[in-house]
Tab-separated table of C-alpha atoms and ligand atoms in Angstrom:
chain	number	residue	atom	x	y	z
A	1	UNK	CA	-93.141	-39.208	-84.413
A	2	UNK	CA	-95.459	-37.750	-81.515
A	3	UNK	CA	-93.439	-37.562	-78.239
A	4	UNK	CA	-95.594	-38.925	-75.124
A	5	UNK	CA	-96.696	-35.905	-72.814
A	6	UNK	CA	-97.571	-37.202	-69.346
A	7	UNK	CA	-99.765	-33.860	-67.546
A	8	UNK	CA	-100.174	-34.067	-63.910
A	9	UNK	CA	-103.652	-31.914	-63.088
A	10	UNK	CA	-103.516	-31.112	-58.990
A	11	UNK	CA	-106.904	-29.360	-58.965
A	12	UNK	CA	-107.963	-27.802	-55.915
A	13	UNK	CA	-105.671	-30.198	-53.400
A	14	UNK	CA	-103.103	-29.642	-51.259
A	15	UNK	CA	-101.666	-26.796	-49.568
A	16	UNK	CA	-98.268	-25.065	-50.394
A	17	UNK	CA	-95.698	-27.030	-48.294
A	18	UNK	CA	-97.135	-30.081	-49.620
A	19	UNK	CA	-97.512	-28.951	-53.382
A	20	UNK	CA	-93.651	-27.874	-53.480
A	21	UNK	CA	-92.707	-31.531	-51.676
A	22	UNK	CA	-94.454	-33.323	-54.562
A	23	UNK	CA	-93.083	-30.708	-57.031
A	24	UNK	CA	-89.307	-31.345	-55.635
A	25	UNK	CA	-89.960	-35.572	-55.542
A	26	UNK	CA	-91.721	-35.311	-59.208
A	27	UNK	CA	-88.479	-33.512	-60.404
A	28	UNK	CA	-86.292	-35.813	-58.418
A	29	UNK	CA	-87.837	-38.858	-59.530
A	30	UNK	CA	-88.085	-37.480	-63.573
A	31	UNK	CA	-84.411	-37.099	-63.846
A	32	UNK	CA	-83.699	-40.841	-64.945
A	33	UNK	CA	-87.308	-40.472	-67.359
A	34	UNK	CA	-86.600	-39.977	-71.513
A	35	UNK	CA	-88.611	-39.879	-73.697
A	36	UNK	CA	-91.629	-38.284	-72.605
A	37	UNK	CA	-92.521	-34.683	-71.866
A	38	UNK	CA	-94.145	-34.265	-68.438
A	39	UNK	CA	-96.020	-31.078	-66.610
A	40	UNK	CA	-97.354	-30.237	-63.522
A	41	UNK	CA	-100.403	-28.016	-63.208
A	42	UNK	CA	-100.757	-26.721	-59.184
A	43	UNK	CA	-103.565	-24.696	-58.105
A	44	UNK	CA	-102.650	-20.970	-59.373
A	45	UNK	CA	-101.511	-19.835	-55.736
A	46	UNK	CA	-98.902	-22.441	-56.042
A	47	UNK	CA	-97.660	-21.942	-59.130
A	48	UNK	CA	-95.180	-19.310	-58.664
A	49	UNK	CA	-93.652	-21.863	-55.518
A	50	UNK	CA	-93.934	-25.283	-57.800
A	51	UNK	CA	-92.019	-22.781	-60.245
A	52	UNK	CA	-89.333	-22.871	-57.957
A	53	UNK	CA	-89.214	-26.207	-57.027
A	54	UNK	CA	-88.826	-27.446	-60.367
A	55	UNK	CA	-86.737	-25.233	-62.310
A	56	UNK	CA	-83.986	-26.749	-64.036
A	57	UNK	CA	-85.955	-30.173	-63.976
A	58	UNK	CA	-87.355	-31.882	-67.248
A	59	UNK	CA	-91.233	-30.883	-65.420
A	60	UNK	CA	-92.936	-28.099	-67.006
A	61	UNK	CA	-95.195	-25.921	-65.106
A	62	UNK	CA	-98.939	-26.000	-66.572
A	63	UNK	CA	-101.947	-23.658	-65.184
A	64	UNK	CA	-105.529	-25.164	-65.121
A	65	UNK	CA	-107.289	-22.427	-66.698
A	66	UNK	CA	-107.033	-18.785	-67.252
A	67	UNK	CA	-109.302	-15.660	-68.430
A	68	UNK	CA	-109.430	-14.630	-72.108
A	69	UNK	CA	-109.139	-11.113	-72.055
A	70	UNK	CA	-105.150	-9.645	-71.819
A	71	UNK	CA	-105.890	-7.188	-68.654
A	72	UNK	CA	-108.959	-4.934	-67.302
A	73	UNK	CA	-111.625	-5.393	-64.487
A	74	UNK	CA	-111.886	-8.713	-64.098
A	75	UNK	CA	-111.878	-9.770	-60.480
A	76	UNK	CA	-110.361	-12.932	-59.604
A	77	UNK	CA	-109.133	-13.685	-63.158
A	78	UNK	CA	-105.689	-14.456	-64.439
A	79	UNK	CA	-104.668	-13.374	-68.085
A	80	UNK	CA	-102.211	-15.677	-70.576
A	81	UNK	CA	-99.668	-12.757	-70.183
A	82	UNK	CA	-99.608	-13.814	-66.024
A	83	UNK	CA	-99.615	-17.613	-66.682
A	84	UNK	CA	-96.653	-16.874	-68.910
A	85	UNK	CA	-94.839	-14.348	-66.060
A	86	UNK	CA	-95.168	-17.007	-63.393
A	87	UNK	CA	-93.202	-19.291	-65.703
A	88	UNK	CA	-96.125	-21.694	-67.272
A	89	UNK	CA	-95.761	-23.262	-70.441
A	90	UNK	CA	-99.123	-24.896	-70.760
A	91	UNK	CA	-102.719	-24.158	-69.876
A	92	UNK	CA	-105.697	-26.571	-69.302
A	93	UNK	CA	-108.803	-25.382	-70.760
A	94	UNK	CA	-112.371	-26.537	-71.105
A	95	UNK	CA	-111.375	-29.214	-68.470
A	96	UNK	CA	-114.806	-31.005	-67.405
A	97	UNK	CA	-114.794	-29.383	-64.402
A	98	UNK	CA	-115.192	-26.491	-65.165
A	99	UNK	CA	-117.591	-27.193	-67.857
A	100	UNK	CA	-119.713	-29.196	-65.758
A	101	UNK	CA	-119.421	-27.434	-62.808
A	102	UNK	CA	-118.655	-23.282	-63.656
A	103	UNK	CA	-120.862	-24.070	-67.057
A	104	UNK	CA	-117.658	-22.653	-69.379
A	105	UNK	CA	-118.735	-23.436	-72.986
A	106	UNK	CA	-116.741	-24.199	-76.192
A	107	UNK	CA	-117.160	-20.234	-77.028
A	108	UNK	CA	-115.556	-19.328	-73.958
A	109	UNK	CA	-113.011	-22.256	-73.971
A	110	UNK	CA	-111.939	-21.148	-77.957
A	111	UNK	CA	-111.922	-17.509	-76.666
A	112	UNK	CA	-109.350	-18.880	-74.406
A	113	UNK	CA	-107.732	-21.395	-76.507
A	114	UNK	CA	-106.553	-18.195	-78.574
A	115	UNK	CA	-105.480	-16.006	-75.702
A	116	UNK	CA	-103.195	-18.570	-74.290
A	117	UNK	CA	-101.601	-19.291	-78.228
A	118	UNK	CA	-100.750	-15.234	-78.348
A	119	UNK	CA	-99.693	-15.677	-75.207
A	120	UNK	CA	-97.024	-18.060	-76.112
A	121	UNK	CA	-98.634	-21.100	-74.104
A	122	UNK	CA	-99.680	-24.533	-75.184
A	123	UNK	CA	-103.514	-25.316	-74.733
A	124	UNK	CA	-104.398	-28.670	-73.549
A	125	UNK	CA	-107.689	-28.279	-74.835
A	126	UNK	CA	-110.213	-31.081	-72.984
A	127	UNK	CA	-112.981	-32.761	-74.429
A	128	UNK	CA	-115.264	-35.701	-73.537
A	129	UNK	CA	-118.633	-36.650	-72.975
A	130	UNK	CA	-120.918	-37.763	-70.206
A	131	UNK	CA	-122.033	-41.512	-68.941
A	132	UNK	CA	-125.801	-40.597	-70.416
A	133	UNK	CA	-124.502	-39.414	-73.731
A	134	UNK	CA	-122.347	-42.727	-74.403
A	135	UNK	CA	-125.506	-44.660	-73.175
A	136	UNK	CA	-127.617	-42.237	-75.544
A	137	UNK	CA	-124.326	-43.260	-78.620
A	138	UNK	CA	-124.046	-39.881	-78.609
A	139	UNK	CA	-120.273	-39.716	-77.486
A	140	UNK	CA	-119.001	-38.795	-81.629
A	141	UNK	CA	-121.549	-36.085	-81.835
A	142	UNK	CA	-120.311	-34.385	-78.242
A	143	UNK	CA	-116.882	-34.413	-78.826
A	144	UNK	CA	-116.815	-33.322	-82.444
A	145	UNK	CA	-119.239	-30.317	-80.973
A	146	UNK	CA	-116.623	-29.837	-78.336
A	147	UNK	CA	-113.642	-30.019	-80.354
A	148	UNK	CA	-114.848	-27.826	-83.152
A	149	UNK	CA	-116.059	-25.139	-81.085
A	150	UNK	CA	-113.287	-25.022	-79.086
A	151	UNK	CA	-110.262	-24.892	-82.076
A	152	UNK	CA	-113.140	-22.334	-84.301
A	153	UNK	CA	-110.555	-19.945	-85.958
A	154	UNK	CA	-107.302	-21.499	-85.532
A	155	UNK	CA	-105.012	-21.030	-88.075
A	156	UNK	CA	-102.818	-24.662	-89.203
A	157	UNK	CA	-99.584	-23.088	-87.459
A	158	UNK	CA	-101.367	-22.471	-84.324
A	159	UNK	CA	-102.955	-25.711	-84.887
A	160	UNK	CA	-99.228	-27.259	-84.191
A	161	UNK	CA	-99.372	-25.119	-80.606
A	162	UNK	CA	-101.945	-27.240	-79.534
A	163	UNK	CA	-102.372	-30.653	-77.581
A	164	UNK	CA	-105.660	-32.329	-76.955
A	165	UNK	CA	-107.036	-34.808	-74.494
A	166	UNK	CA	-109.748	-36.983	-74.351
A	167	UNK	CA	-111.567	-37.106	-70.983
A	168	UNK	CA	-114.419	-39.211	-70.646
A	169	UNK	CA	-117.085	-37.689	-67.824
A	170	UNK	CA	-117.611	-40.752	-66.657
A	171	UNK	CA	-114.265	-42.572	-65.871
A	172	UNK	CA	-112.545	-38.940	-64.110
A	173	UNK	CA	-112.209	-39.343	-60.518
A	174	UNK	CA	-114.491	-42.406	-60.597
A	175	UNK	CA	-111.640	-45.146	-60.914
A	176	UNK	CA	-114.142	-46.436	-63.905
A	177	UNK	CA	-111.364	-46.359	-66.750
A	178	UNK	CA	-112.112	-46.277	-70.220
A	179	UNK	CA	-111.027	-49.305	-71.698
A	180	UNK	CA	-107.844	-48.797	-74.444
A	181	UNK	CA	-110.516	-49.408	-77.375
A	182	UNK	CA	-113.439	-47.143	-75.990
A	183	UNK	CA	-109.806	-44.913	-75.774
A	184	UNK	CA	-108.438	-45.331	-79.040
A	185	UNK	CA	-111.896	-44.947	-81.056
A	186	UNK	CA	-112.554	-41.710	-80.044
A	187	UNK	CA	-108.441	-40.835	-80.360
A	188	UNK	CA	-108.490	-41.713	-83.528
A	189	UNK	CA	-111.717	-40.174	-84.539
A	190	UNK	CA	-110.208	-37.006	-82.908
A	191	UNK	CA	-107.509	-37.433	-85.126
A	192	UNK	CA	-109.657	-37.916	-88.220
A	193	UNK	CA	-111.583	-34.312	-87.610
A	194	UNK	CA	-108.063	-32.555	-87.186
A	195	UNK	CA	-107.206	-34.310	-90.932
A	196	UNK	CA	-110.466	-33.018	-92.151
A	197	UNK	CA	-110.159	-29.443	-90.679
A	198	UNK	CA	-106.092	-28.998	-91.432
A	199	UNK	CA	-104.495	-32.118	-93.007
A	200	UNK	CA	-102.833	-35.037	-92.441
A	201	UNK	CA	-100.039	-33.915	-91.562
A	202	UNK	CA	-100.824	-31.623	-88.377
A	203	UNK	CA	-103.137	-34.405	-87.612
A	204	UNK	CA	-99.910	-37.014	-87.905
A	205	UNK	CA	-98.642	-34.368	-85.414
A	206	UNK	CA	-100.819	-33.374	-82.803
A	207	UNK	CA	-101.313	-35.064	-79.737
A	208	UNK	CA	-103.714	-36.483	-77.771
A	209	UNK	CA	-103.743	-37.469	-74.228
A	210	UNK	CA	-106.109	-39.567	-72.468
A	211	UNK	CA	-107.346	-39.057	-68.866
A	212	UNK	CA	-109.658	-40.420	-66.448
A	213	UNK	CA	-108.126	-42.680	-63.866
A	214	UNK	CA	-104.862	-43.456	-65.158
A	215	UNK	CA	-102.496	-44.956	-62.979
A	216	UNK	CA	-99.104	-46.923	-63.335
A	217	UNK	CA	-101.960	-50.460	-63.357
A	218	UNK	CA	-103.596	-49.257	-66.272
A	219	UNK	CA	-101.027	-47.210	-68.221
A	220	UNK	CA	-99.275	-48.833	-70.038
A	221	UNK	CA	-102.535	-50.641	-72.012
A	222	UNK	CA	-103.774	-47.143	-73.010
A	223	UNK	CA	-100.656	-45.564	-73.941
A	224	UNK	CA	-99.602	-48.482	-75.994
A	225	UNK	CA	-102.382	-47.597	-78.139
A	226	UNK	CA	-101.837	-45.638	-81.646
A	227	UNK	CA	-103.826	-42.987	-81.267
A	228	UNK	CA	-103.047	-42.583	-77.003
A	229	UNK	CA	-100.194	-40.004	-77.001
A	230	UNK	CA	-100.169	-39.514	-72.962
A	231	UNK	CA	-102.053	-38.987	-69.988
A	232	UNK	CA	-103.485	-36.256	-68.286
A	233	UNK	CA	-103.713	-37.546	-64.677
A	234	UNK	CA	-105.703	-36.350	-61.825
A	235	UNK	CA	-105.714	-38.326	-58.673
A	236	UNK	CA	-102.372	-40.533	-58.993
A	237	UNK	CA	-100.578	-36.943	-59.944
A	238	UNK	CA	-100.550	-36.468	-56.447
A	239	UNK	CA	-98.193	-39.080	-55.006
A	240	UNK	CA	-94.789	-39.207	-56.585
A	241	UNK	CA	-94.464	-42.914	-57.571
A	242	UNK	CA	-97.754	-42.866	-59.460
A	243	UNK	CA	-97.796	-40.336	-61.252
A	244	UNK	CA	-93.373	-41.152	-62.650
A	245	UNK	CA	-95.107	-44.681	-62.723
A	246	UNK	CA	-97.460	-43.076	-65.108
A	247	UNK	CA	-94.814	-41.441	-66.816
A	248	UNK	CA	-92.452	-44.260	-66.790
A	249	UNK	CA	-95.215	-46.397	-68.830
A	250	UNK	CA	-95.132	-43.639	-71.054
A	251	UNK	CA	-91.761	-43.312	-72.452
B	1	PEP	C1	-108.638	-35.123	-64.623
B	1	PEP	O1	-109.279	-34.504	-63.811
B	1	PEP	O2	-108.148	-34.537	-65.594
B	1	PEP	C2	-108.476	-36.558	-64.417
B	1	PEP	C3	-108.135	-37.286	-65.442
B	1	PEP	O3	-108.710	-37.048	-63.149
B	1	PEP	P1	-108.482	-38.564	-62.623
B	1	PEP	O4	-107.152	-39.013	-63.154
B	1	PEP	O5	-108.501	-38.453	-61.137
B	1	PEP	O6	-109.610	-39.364	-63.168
């Protein structure tokens, strides 16, 4: 049985006073939650004061990416080995952002992806393709590209260190939602090429969060689904009643 996981993704928003006041109402608010694992991931200057404001919560502390190599001249970077010191348990990588924007590709994002693992974090390793490519039916060939280069080497016990979600270009940010079928196709067919590439059972396992405009409206239609193991939420992570409104759906 796959335990929901409901990520909250803060990008580059707010400033500190404001990131620790959501930080202390998400941990607040998550004390009544079960069933359902939930993280924040705060801008990197933030994380060490979100650390703080949420220790001895049920909210885990997430980074939204990191550098691959363990130390060196690297200016402006942050290793696993720091994400870990500052008290993170998970890592986003490959996000669309930065794939779109900072042009990281699945090389860089699996160079990553096993960093953070001998680090000791969990990857949330995102994956999804853009408005033309779904017009162009080209959505099962992008994210099979994606999510092959990106888990290239892993061993099946790292495999089980691993969570995935599915982020469709088009519906981040946009308030365009995929709808809980356009969801669950490619969830499942995400789950199909983790059978074929380990077996069923880390496949049975792994899971596999949807984002792109989730809210508490929406939720609970996508994460009723199968396949829909969570959300990774952008803009309703940042008020406190969405995003446990988000998580509440989820449990
Ligand atoms: C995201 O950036 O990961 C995301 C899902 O954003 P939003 O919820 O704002 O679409």
């Amino acid at each position: 049985m796959r335990r929901p996981f409901v990520a909250g993704n803060w990008k580059m928003n707010l400033d500190r006073a404001s990131a620790v006041a959501l930080a202390e109402g998400v941990a607040k608010g998550a004390d009544s939650l079960v069933g359902v694992d939930l993280a924040v991931c705060p801008p990197s200057c933030y994380l060490e004061a979100v650390g703080r404001a949420i220790a001895g919560s049920k909210i885990a502390l997430g980074a939204q990416n990191m550098y691959h190599q363990p130390d060196g001249a690297f200016t402006g970077e942050l290793s696993a080995a720091m994400l870990r010191d500052l008290g993170c348990t998970y890592v986003i990588l490959g996000h669309s952002e930065r794939r779109h924007i900072l042009g990281e590709t699945d090389e860089e994002v699996n160079k990553k992806v096993h960093a953070a693992l001998a680090a000791g974090l969990t990857p949330i390793i995102c994956v999804g393709e853009l408005l033309a490519q779904r017009k162009a039916g080209q959505t099962m060939t992008v994210i099979r590209r994606q999510i092959n280069g990106s888990l290239a080497g892993l061993s099946p016990r790292q495999m089980t260190g691993i969570v995935i979600a599915y982020e469709p270009v088009w519906a981040i940010g946009t308030g365009e939602v995929a709808t809980p079928q356009q969801a669950e196709e490619v969830h499942s067919a995400l789950r199909k090429i983790v059978e074929d590439r380990y077996n069923d059972s880390i496949a049975g396992s792994v899971r596999i969060q949807y984002g792109g405009s989730v809210k508490p409206e929406n939720a609970a239609e996508l994460l009723g689904r199968p396949d829909i193991d969570g959300a990774l939420v952008g803009g309703a992570s940042l008020k406190v009643e969405q995003f446990l409104g988000i998580a509440e759906k989820a449990g």
